Coordinates of C-alpha atoms in Angstrom, one line a residue:
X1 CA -22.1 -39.6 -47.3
X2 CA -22.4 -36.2 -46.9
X3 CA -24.0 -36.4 -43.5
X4 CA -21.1 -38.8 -42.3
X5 CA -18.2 -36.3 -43.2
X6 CA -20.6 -33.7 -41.3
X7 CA -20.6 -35.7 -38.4
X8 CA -16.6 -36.7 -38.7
X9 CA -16.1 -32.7 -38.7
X10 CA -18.3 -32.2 -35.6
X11 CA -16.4 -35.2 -33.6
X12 CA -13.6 -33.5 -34.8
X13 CA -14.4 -30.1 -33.6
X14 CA -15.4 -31.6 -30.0
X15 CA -12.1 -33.7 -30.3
X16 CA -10.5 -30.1 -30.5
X17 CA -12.4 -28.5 -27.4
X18 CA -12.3 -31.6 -25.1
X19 CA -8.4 -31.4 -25.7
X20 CA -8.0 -27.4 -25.3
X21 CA -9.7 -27.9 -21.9
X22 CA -8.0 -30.5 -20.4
X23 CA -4.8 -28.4 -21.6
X24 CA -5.6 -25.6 -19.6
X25 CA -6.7 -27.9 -17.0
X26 CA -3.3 -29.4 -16.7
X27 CA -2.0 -26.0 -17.3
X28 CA -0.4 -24.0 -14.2
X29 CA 0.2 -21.0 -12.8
X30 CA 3.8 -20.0 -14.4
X31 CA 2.8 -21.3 -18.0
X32 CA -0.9 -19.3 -17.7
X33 CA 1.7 -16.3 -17.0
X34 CA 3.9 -17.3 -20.3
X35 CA 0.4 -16.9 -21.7
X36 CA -0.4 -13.2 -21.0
X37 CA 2.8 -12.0 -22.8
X38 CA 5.0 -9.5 -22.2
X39 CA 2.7 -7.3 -20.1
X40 CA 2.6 -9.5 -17.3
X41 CA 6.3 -8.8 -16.4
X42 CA 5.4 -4.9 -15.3
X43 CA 2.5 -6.5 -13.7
X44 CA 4.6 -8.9 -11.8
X45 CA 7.2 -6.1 -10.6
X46 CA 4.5 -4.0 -9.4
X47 CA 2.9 -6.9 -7.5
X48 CA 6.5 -7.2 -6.1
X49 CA 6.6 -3.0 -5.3
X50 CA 3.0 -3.6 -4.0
X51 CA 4.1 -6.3 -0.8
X52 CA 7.0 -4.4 -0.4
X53 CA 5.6 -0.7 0.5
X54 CA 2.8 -2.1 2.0
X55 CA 5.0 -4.8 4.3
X56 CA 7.4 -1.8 5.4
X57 CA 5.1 0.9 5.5
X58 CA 2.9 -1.2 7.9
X59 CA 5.6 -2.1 10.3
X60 CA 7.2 1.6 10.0
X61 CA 3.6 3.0 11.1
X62 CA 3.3 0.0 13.9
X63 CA 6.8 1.3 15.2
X64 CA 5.6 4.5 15.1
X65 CA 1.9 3.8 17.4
X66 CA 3.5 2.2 20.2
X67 CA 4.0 4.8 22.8
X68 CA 3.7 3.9 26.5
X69 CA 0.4 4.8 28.0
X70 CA 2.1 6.7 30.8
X71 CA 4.3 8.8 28.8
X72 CA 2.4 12.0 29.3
X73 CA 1.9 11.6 32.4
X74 CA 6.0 11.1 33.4
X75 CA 6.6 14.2 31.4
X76 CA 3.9 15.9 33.4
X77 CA 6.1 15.1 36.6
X78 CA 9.6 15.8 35.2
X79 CA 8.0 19.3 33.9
X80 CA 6.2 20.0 37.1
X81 CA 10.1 19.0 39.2
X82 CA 11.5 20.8 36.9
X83 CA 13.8 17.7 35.6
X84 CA 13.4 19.2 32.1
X85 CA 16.9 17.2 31.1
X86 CA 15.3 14.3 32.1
X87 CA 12.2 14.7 30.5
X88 CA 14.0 15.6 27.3
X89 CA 16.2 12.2 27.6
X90 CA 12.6 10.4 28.4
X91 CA 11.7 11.8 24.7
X92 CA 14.8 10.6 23.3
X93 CA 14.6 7.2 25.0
X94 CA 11.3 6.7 23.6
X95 CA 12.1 7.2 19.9
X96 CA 8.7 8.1 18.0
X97 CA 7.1 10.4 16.1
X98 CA 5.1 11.6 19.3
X99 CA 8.2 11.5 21.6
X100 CA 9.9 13.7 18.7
X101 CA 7.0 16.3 19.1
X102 CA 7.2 16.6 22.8
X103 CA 10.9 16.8 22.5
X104 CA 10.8 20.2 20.1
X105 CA 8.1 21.2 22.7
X106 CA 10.5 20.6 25.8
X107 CA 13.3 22.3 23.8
X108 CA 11.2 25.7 23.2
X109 CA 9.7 26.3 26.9
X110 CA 10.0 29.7 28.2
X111 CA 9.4 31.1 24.3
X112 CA 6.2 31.7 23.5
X113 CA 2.9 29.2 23.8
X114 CA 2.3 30.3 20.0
X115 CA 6.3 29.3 19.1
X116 CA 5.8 26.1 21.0
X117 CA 2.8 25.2 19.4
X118 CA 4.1 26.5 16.4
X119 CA 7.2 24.1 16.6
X120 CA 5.3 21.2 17.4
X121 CA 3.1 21.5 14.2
X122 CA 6.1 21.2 12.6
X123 CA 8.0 18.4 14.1
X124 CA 4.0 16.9 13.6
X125 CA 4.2 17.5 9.6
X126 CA 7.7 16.5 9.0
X127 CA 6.6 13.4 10.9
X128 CA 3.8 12.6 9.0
X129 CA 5.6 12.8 5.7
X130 CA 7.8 10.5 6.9
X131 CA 4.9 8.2 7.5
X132 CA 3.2 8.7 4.3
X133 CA 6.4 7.9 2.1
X134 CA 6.1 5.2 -0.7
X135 CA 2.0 5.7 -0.1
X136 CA 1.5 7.5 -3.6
X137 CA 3.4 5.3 -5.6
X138 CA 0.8 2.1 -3.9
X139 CA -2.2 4.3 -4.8
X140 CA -0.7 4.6 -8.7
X141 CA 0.2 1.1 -8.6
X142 CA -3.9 0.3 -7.5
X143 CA -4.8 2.3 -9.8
X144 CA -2.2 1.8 -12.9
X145 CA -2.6 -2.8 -12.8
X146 CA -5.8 -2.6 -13.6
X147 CA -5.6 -0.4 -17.0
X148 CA -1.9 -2.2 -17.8
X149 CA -4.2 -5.2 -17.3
X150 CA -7.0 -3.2 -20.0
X151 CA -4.3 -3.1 -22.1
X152 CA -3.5 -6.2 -22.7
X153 CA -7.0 -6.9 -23.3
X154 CA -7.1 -4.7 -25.6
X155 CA -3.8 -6.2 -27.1
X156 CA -5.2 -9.8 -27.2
X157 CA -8.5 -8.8 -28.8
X158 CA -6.4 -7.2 -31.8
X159 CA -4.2 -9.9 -31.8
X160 CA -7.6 -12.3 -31.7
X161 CA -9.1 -10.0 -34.7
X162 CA -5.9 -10.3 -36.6
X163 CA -5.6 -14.4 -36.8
X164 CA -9.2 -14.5 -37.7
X165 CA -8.5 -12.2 -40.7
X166 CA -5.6 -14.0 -41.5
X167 CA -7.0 -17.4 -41.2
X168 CA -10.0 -16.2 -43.9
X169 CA -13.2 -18.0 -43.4
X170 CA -11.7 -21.0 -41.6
X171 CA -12.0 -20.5 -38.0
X172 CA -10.0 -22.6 -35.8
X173 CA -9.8 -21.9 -31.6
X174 CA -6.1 -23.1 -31.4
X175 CA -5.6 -20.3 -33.5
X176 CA -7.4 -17.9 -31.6
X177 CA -6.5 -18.9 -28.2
X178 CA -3.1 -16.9 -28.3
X179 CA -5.0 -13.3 -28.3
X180 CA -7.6 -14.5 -26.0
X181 CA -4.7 -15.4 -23.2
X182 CA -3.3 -12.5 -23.6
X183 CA -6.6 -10.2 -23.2
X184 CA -8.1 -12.5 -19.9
X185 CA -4.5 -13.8 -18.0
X186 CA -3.6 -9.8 -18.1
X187 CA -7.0 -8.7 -17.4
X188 CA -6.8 -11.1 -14.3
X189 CA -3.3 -10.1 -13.7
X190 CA -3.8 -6.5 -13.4
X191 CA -6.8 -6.7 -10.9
X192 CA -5.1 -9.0 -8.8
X193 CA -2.2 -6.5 -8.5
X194 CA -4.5 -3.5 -8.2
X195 CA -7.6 -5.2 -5.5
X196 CA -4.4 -5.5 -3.2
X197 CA -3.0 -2.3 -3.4
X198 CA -5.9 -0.5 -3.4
X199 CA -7.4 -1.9 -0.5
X200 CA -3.7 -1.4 1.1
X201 CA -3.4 1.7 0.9
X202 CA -6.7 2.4 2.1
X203 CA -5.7 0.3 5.6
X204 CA -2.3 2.2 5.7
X205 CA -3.8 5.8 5.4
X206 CA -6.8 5.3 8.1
X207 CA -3.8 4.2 10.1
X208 CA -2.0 7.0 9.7
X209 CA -4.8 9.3 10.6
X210 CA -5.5 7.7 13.5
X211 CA -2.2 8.5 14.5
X212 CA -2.3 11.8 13.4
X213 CA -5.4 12.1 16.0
X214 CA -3.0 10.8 18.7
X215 CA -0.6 13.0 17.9
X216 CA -2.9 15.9 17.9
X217 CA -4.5 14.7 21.7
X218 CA -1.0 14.8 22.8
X219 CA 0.0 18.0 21.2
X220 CA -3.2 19.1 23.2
X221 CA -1.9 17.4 26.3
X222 CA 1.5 19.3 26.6
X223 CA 0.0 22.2 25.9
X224 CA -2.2 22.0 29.0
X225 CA 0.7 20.8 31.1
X226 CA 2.6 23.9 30.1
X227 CA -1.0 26.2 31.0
X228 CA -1.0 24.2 34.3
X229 CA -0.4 27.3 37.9
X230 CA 2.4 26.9 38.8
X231 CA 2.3 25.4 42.2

């Protein structure tokens, strides 16, 4: 008799886990979110902030790279004519951060080649400020999701703790299941927000220095127009 009710219990028991699994596999995306509690709605706006800064930061630095490949080279001839309206309106025209630099440079010649230069570095750091706007808040966000995500492990595991001291010795997994959704959905949650924005902002910043470096060869190129005998 004994071994019968011990075997009932068992079925039971596998009756229990059979139907928690095919729950979660039936289960979808927005009710696994419901699951992780109230910590997955920061998660979810900073996956939100995340696709934004990266989406406009990434075209605003693509706007910013395009510069015709014979740019220098027209300024060179409008300097050298002595057009230096129309190599000024050329700058204009043009419309980025390099253009912008050349521009201050135009506007400054027959100062000093130290004022020049001078004035370009700064055009050149205003510029790349510009550039790198919204970039700290994506490297906090890569680095914040994952500990919000900690936290709600944490959370869930007390929560977990908490229904097993309540429920005494009787131990059952529908019980329990509450606390362990919240500590894996938000640990899931918060690396899947974080992965993105830290890889992100890694892409966006070698970008940036690799127009930093074109601004710099250009810088270099004026300069050299400017240093050119006059003919």
């Amino acid at each position: 008799m004994i071994e019968f009710i011990q075997a009932a219990q068992a079925a039971a028991t596998a009756g229990e886990v059979a139907s928690a699994t095919a729950e979660v596999t039936r289960m979808g995306l927005w009710e696994l979110f419901l699951k992780g509690g109230w910590l997955m709605w920061p998660l979810l706006a900073l996956g939100g902030v995340t696709v934004f800064i990266f989406v406009e930061r990434y075209m605003a630095i693509r706007k910013a790279s395009n510069l015709d490949m014979n740019f220098m080279n027209r300024i060179r001839d409008y300097i050298s004519d002595g057009k230096i309206r129309s190599a000024v309106d050329l700058c204009r025209k043009t419309n980025t951060p390099i253009a912008r630099m050349i521009e201050k440079g135009i506007e400054r010649i027959g100062r000093p080649m130290s004022d020049i230069q001078t004035a370009i570095e700064n055009v050149a750091n205003l510029e790349v400020s510009k550039l790198e706007n919204g970039l700290p808040f994506l490297a906090t966000i890569a680095g914040g999701a994952p500990m919000i995500g900690f936290l709600g492990t944490v959370l869930g595991m007390v929560q977990t703790f908490m229904d097993m001291a309540a429920a005494g010795g009787t131990v059952d997994m529908s019980l329990l299941s509450g606390g362990m959704y919240v500590a894996m959905v938000t640990t899931v949650a918060g690396l899947v927000v974080g992965i993105p924005a830290y890889f992100g902002y890694n892409y966006l910043v070698a970008r940036i220095e690799k127009l930093v470096f074109q601004m710099e060869a250009n810088s270099i190129a004026f300069m050299d127009i400017l240093n050119q005998p006059v003919k």
